[in-house]
mmCIF file with all atom_site columns, C-alpha atoms in Angstrom:
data_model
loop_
_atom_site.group_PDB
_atom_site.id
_atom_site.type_symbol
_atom_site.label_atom_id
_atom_site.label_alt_id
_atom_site.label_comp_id
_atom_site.label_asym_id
_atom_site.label_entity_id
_atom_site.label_seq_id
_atom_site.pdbx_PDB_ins_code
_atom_site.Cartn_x
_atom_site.Cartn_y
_atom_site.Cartn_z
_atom_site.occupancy
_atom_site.B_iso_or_equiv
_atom_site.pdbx_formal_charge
_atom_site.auth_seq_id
_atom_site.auth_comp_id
_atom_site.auth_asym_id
_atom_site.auth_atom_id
_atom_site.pdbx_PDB_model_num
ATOM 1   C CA . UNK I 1 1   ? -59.501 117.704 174.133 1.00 90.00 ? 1   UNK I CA 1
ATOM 2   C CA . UNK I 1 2   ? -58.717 121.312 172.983 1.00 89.00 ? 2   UNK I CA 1
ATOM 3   C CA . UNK I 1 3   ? -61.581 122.887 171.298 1.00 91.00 ? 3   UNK I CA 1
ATOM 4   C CA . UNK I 1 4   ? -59.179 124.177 168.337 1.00 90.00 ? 4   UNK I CA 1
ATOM 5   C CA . UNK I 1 5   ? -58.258 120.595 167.278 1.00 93.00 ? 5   UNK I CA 1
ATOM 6   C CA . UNK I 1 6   ? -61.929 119.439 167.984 1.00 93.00 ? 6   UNK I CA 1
ATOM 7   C CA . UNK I 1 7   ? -63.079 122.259 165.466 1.00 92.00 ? 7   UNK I CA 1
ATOM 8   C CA . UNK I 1 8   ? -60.674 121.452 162.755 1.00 93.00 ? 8   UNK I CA 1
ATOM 9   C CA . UNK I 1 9   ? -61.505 117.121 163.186 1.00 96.00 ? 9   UNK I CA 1
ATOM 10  C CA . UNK I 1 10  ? -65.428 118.263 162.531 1.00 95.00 ? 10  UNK I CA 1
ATOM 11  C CA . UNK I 1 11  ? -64.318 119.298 159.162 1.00 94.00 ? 11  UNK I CA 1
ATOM 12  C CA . UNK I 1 12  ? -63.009 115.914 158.038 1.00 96.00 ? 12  UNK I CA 1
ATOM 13  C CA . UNK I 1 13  ? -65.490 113.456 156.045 1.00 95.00 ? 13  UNK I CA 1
ATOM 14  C CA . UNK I 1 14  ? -67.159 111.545 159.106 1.00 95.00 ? 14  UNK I CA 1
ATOM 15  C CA . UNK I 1 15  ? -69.412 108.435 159.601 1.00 94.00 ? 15  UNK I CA 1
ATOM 16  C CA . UNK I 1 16  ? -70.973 106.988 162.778 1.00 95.00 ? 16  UNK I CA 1
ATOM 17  C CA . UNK I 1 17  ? -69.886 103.781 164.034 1.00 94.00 ? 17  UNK I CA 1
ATOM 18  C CA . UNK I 1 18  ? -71.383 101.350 166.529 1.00 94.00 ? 18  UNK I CA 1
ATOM 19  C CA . UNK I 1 19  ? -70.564 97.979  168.281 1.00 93.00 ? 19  UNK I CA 1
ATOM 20  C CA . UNK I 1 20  ? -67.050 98.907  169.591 1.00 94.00 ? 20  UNK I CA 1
ATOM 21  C CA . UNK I 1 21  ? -64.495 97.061  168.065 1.00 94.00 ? 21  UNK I CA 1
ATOM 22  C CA . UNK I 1 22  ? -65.997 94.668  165.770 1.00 93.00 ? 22  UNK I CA 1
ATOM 23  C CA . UNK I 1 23  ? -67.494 98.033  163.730 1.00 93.00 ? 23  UNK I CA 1
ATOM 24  C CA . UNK I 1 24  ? -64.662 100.142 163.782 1.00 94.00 ? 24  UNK I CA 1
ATOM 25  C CA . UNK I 1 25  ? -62.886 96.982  162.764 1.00 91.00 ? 25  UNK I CA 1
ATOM 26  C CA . UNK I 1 26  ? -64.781 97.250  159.608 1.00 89.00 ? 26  UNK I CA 1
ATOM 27  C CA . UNK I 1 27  ? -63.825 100.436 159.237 1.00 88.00 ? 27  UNK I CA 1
ATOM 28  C CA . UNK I 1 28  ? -60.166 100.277 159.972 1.00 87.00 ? 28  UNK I CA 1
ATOM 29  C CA . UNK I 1 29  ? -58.787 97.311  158.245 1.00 84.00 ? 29  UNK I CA 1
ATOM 30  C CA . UNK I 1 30  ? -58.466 99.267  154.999 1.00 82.00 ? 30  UNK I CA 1
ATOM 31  C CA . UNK I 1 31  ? -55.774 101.378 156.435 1.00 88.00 ? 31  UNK I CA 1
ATOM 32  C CA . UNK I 1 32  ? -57.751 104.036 158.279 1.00 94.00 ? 32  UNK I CA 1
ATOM 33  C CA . UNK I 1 33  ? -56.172 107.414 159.401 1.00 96.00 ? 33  UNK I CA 1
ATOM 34  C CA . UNK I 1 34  ? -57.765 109.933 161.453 1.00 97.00 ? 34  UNK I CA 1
ATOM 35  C CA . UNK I 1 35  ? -60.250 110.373 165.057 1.00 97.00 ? 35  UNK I CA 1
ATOM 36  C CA . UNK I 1 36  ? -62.968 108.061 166.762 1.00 97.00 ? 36  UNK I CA 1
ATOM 37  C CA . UNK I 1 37  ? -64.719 109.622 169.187 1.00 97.00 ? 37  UNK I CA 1
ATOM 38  C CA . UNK I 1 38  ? -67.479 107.879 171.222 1.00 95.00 ? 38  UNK I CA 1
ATOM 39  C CA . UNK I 1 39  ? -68.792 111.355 172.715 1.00 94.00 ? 39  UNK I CA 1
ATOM 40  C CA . UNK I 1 40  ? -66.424 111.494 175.140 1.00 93.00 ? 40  UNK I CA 1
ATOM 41  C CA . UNK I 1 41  ? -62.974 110.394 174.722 1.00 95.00 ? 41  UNK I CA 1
ATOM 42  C CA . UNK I 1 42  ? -60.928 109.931 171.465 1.00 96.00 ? 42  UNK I CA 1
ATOM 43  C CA . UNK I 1 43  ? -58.844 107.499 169.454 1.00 96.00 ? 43  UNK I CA 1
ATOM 44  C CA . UNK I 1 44  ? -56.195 108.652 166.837 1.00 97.00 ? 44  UNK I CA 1
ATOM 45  C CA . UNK I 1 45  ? -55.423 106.301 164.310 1.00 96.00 ? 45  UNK I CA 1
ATOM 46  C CA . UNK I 1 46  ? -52.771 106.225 161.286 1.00 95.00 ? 46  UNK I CA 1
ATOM 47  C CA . UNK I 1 47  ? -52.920 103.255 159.167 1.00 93.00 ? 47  UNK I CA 1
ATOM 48  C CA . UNK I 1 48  ? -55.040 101.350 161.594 1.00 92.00 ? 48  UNK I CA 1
ATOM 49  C CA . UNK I 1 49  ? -52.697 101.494 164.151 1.00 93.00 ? 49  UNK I CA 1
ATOM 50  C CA . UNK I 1 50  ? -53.627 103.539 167.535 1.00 95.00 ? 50  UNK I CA 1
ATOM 51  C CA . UNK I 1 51  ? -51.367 106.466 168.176 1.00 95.00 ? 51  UNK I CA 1
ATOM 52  C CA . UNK I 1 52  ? -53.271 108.302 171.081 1.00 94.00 ? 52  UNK I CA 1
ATOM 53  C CA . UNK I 1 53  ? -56.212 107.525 173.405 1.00 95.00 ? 53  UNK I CA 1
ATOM 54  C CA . UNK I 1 54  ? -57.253 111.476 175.027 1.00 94.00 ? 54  UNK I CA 1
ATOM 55  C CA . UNK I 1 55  ? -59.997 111.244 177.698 1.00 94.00 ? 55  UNK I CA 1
ATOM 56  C CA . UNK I 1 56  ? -60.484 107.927 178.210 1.00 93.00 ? 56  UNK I CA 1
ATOM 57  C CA . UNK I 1 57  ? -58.697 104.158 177.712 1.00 93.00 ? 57  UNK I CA 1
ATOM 58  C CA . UNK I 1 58  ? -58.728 102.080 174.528 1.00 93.00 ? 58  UNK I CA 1
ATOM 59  C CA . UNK I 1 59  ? -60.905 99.581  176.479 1.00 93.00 ? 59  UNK I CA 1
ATOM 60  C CA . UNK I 1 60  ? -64.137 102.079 176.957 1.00 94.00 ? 60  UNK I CA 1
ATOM 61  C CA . UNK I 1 61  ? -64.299 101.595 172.929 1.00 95.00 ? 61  UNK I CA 1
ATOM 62  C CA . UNK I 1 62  ? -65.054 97.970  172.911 1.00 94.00 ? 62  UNK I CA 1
ATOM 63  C CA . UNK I 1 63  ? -68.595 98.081  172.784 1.00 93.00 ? 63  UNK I CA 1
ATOM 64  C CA . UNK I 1 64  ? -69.189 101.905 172.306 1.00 94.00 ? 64  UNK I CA 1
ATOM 65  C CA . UNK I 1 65  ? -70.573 103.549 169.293 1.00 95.00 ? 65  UNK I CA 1
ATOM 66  C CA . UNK I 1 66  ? -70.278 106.976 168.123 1.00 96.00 ? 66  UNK I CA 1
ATOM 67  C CA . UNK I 1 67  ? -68.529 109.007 164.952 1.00 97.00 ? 67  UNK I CA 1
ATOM 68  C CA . UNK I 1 68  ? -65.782 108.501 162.632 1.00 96.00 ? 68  UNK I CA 1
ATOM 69  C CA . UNK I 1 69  ? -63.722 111.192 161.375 1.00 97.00 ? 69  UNK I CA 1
ATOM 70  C CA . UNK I 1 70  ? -61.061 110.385 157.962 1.00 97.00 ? 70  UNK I CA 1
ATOM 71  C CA . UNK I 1 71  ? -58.238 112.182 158.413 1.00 97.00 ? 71  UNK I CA 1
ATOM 72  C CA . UNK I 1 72  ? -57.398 114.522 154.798 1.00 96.00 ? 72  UNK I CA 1
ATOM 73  C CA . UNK I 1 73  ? -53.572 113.207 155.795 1.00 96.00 ? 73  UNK I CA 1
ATOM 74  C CA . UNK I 1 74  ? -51.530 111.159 158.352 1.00 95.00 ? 74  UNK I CA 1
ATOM 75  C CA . UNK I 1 75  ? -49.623 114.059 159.351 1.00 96.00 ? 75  UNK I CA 1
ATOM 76  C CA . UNK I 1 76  ? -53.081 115.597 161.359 1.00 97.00 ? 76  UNK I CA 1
ATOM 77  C CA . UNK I 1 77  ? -54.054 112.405 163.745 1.00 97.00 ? 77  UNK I CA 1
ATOM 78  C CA . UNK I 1 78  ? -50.151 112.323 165.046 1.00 97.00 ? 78  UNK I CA 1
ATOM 79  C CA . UNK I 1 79  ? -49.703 115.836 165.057 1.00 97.00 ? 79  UNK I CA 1
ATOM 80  C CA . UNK I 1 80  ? -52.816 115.974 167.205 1.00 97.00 ? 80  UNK I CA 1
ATOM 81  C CA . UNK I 1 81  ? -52.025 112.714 169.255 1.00 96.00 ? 81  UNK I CA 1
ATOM 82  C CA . UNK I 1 82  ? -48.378 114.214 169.976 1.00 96.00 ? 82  UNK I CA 1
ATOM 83  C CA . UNK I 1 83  ? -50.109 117.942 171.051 1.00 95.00 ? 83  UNK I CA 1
ATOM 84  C CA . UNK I 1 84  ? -53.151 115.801 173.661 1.00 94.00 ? 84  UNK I CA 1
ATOM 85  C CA . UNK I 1 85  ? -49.873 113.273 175.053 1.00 91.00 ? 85  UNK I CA 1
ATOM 86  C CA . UNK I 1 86  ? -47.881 116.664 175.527 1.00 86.00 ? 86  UNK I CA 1
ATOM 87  C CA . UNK I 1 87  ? -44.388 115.586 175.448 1.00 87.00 ? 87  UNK I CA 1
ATOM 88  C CA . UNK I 1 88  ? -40.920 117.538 176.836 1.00 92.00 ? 88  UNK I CA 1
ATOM 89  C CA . UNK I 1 89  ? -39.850 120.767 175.420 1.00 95.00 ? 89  UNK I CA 1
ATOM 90  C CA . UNK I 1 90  ? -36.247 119.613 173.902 1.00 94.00 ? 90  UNK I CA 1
ATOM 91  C CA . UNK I 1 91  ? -35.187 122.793 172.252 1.00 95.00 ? 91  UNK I CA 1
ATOM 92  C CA . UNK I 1 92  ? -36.334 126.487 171.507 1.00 96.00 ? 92  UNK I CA 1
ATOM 93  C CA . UNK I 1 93  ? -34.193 128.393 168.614 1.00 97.00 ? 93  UNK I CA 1
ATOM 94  C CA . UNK I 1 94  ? -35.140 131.233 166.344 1.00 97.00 ? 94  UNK I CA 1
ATOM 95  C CA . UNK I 1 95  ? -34.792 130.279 162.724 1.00 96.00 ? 95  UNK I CA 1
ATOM 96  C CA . UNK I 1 96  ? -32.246 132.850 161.881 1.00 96.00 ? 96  UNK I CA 1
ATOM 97  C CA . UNK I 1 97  ? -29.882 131.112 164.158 1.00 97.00 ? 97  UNK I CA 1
ATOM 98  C CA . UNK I 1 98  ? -30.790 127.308 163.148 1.00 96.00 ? 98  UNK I CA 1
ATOM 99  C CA . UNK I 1 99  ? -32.581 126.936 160.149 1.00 97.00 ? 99  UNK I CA 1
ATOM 100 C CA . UNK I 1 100 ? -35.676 124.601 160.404 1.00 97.00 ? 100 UNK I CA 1
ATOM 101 C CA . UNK I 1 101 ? -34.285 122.439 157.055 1.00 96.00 ? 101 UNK I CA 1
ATOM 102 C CA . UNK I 1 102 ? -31.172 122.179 159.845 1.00 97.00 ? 102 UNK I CA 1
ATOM 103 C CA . UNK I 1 103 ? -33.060 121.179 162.362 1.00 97.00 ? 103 UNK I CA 1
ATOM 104 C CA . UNK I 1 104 ? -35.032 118.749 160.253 1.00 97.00 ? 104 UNK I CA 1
ATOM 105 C CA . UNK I 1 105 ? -32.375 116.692 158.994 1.00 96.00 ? 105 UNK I CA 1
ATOM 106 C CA . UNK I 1 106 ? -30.707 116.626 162.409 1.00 96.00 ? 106 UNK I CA 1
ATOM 107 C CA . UNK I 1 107 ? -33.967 115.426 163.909 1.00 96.00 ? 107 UNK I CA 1
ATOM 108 C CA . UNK I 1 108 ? -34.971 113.017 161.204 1.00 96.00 ? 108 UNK I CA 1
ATOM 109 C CA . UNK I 1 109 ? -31.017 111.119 161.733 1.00 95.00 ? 109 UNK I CA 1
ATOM 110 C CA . UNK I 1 110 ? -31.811 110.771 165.193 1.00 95.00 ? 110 UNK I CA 1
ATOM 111 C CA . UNK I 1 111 ? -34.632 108.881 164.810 1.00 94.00 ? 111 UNK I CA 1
ATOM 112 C CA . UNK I 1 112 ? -36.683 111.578 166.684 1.00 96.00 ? 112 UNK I CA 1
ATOM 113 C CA . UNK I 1 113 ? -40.564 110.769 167.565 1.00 96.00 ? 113 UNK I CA 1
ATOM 114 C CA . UNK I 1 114 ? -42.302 114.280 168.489 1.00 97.00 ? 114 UNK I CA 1
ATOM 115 C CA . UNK I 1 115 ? -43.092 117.217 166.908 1.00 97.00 ? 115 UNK I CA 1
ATOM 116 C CA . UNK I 1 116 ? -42.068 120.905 165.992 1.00 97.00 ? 116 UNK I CA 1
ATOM 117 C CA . UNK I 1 117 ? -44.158 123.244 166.374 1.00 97.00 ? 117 UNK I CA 1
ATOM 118 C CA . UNK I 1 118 ? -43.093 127.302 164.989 1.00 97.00 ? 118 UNK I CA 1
ATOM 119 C CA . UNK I 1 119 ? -45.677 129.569 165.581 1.00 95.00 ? 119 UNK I CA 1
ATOM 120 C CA . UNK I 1 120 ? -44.376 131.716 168.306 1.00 95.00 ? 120 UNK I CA 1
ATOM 121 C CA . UNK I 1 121 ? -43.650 135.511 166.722 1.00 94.00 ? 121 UNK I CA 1
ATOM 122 C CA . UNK I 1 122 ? -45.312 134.400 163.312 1.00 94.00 ? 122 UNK I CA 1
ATOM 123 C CA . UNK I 1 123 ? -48.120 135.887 161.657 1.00 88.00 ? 123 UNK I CA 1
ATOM 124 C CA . UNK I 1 124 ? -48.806 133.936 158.662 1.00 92.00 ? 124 UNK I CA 1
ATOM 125 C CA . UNK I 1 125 ? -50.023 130.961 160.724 1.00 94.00 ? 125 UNK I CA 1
ATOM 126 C CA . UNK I 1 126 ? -49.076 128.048 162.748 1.00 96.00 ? 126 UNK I CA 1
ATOM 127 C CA . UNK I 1 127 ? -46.654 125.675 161.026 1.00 97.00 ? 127 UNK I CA 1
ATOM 128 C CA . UNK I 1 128 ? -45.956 121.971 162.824 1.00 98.00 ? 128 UNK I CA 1
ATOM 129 C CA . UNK I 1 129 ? -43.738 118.753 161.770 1.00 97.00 ? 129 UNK I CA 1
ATOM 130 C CA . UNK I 1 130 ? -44.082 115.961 163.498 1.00 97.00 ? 130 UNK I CA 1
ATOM 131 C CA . UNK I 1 131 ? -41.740 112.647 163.502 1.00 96.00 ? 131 UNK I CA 1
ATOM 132 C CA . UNK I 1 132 ? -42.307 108.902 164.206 1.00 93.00 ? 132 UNK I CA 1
ATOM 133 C CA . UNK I 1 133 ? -38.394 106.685 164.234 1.00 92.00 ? 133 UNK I CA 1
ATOM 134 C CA . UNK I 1 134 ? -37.687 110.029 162.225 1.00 91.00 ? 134 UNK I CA 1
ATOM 135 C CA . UNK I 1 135 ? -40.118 109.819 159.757 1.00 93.00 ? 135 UNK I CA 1
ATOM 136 C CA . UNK I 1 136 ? -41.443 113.318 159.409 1.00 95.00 ? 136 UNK I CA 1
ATOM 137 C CA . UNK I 1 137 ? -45.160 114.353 158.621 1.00 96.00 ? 137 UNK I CA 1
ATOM 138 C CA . UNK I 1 138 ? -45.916 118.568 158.250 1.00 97.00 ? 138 UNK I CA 1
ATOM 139 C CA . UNK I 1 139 ? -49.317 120.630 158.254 1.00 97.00 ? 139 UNK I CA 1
ATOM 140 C CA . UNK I 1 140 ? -49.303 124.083 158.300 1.00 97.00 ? 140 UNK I CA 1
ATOM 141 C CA . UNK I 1 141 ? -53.030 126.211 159.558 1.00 96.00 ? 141 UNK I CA 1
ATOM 142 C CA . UNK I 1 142 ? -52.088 129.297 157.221 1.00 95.00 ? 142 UNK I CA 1
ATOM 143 C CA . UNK I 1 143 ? -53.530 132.838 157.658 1.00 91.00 ? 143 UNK I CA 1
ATOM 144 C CA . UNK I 1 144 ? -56.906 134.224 159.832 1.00 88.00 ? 144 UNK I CA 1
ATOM 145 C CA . UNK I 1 145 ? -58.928 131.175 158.013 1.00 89.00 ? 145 UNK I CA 1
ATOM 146 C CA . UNK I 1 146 ? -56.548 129.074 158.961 1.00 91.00 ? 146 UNK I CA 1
ATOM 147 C CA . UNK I 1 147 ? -56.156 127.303 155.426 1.00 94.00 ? 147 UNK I CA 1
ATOM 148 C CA . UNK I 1 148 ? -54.855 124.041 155.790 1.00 95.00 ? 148 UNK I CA 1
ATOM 149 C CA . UNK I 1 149 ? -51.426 122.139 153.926 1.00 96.00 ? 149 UNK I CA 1
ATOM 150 C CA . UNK I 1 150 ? -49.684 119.009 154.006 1.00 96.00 ? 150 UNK I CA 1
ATOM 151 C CA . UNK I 1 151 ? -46.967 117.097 152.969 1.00 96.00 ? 151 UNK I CA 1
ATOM 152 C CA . UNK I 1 152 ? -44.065 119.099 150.911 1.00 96.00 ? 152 UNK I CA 1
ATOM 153 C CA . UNK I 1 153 ? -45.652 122.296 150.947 1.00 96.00 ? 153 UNK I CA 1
ATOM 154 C CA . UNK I 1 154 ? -46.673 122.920 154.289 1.00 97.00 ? 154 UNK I CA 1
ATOM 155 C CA . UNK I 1 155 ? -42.958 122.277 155.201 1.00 97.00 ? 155 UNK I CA 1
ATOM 156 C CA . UNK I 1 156 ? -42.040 124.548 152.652 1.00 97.00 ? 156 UNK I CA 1
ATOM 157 C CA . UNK I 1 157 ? -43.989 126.882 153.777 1.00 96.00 ? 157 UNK I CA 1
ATOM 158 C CA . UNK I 1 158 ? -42.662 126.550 157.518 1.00 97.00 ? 158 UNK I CA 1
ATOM 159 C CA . UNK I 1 159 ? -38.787 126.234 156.173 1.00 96.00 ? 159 UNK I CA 1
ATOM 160 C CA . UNK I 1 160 ? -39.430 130.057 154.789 1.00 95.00 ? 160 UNK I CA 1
ATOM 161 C CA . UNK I 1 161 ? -41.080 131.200 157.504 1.00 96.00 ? 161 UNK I CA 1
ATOM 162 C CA . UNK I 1 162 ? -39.198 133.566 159.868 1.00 96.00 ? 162 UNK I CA 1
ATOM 163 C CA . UNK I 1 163 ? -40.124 133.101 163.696 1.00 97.00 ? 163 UNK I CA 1
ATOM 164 C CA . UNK I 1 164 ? -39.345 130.932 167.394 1.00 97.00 ? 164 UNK I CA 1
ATOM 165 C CA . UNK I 1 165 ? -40.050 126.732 167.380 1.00 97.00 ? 165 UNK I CA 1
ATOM 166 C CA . UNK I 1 166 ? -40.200 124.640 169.577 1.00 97.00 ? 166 UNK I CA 1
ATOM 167 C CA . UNK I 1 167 ? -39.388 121.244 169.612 1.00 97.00 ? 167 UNK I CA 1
ATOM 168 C CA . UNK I 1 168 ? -41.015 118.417 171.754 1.00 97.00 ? 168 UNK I CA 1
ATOM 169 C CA . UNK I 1 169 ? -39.950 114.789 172.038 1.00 97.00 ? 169 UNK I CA 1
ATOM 170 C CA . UNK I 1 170 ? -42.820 112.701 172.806 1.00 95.00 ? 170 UNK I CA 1
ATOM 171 C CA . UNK I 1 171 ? -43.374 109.035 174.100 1.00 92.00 ? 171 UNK I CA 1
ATOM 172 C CA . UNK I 1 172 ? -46.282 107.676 171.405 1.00 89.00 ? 172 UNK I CA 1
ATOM 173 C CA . UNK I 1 173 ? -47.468 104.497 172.306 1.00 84.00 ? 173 UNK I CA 1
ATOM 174 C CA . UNK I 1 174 ? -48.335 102.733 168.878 1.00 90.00 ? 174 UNK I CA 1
ATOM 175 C CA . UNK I 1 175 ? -50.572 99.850  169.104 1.00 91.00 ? 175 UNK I CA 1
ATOM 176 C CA . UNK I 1 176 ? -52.650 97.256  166.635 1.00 91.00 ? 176 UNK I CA 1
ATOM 177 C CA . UNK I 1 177 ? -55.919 97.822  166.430 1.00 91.00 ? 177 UNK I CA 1
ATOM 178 C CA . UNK I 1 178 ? -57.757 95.596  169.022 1.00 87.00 ? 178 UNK I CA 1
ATOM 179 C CA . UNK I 1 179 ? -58.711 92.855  167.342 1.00 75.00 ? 179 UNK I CA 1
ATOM 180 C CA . UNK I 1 180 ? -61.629 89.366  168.175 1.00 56.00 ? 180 UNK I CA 1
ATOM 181 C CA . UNK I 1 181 ? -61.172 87.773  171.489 1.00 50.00 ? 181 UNK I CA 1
ATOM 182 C CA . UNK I 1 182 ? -57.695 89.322  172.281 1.00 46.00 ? 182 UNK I CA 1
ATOM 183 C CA . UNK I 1 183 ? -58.993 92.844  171.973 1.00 45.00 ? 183 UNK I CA 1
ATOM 184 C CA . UNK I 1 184 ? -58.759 93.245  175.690 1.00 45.00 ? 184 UNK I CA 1
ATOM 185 C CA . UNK I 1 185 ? -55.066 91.888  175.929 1.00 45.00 ? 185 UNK I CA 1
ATOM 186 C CA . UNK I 1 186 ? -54.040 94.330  173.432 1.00 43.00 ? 186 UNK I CA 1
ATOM 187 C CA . UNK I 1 187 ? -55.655 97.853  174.973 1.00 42.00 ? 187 UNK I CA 1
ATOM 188 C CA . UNK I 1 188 ? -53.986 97.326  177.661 1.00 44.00 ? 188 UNK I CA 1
ATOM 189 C CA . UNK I 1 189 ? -50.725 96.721  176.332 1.00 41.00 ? 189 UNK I CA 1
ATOM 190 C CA . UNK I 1 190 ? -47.704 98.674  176.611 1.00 41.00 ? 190 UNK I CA 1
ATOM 191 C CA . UNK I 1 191 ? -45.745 99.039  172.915 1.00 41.00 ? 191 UNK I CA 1
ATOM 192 C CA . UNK I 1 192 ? -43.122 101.823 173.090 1.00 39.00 ? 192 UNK I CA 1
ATOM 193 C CA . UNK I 1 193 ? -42.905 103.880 169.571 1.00 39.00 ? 193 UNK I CA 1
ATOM 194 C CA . UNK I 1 194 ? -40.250 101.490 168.556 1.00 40.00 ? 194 UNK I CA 1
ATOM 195 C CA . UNK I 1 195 ? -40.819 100.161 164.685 1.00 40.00 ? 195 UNK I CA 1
ATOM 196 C CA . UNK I 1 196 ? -44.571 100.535 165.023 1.00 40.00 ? 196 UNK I CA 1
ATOM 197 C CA . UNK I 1 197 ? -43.878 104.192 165.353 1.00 42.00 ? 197 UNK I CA 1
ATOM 198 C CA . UNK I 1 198 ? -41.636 104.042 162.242 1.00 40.00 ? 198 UNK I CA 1
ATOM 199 C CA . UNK I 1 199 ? -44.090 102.226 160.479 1.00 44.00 ? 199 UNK I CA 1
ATOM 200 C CA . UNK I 1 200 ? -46.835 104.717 161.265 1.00 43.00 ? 200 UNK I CA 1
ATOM 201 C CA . UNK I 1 201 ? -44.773 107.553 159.351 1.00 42.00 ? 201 UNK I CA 1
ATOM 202 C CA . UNK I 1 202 ? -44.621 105.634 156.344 1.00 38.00 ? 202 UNK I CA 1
#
């Protein structure tokens, strides 16, 4: 996983975790949002729903043990899910010429899932909002110390901000939580980012 995004998960409250599923079960149930990592590869959960699995499948957790981090809001472990996944660049426009508030509500009708991301030819920071069924999410990493928002002010920070974004549509597979003796069935099913998505931007 990119070292940036690994450096700004060791700053959120963490806990280790061991036998697989059945502990992070514990953990989970009351609506957890944020990164699992068993030393190797990650999980990125928002309201105890998987969003991304980076280096490695959602079965190598079921008996592993290794750290929790608690995400400080929802909008980080999809952000960062959507950047590891990658997704298609959909559009590139300087916000002069389309204003990101215009691009926003367009996005947010269409039920987008993806992310923006406008940091190209800005110096104030790197500002991101990211979508599930059109729900949207922002963070913003403002200035050299890379200060961290959410929610309404990081996107009003970014709808002020003069620079290049990009937007990227990405395919997020949202899944339950494994869960008892069908924990195998479900990590290795298939859900698109159909109302699960949806429900993991609310």
């Amino acid at each position: 996983m990119d070292a940036q995004r690994r450096e700004s998960i060791a700053e959120w409250d963490d806990r280790s975790f061991s036998d697989g599923f059945a502990g992070l079960r514990r953990i989970v149930d009351d609506g957890f949002s944020g990164a699992v990592t068993d030393g190797t590869g990650w999980l990125f959960l928002v309201d105890g729903r998987v969003v991304g699995v980076v280096d490695a499948t959602l079965d190598a957790f079921a008996d592993a043990s290794g750290t929790v981090y608690r995400a400080p809001d929802d909008a980080l472990p999809v952000l960062f899910a959507m950047q590891e996944l990658g997704g298609e660049p959909r559009a590139k426009d300087y916000t002069k010429d389309t204003p990101l508030r215009e691009a926003d509500q367009k996005l947010s009708q269409g039920g987008f899932t993806g992310y923006i991301e406008l940091s190209e030819n800005v110096l104030s920071g790197d500002y991101y909002v990211a979508y599930t069924g059109g729900e949207s999410m922002a963070a913003a990493y403002v200035g050299n110390a890379r200060r961290l928002e959410t929610g309404d002010d990081a996107f009003e920070l970014a709808a002020d901000e003069v620079g290049i974004y990009t937007v990227y549509e990405v395919d997020l597979d949202v899944r339950p939580f494994p869960d008892g003796d069908d924990a195998r069935g479900a990590a290795g099913s298939d859900e698109g980012p159909g109302e699960e998505a949806k429900d993991a931007g609310g």
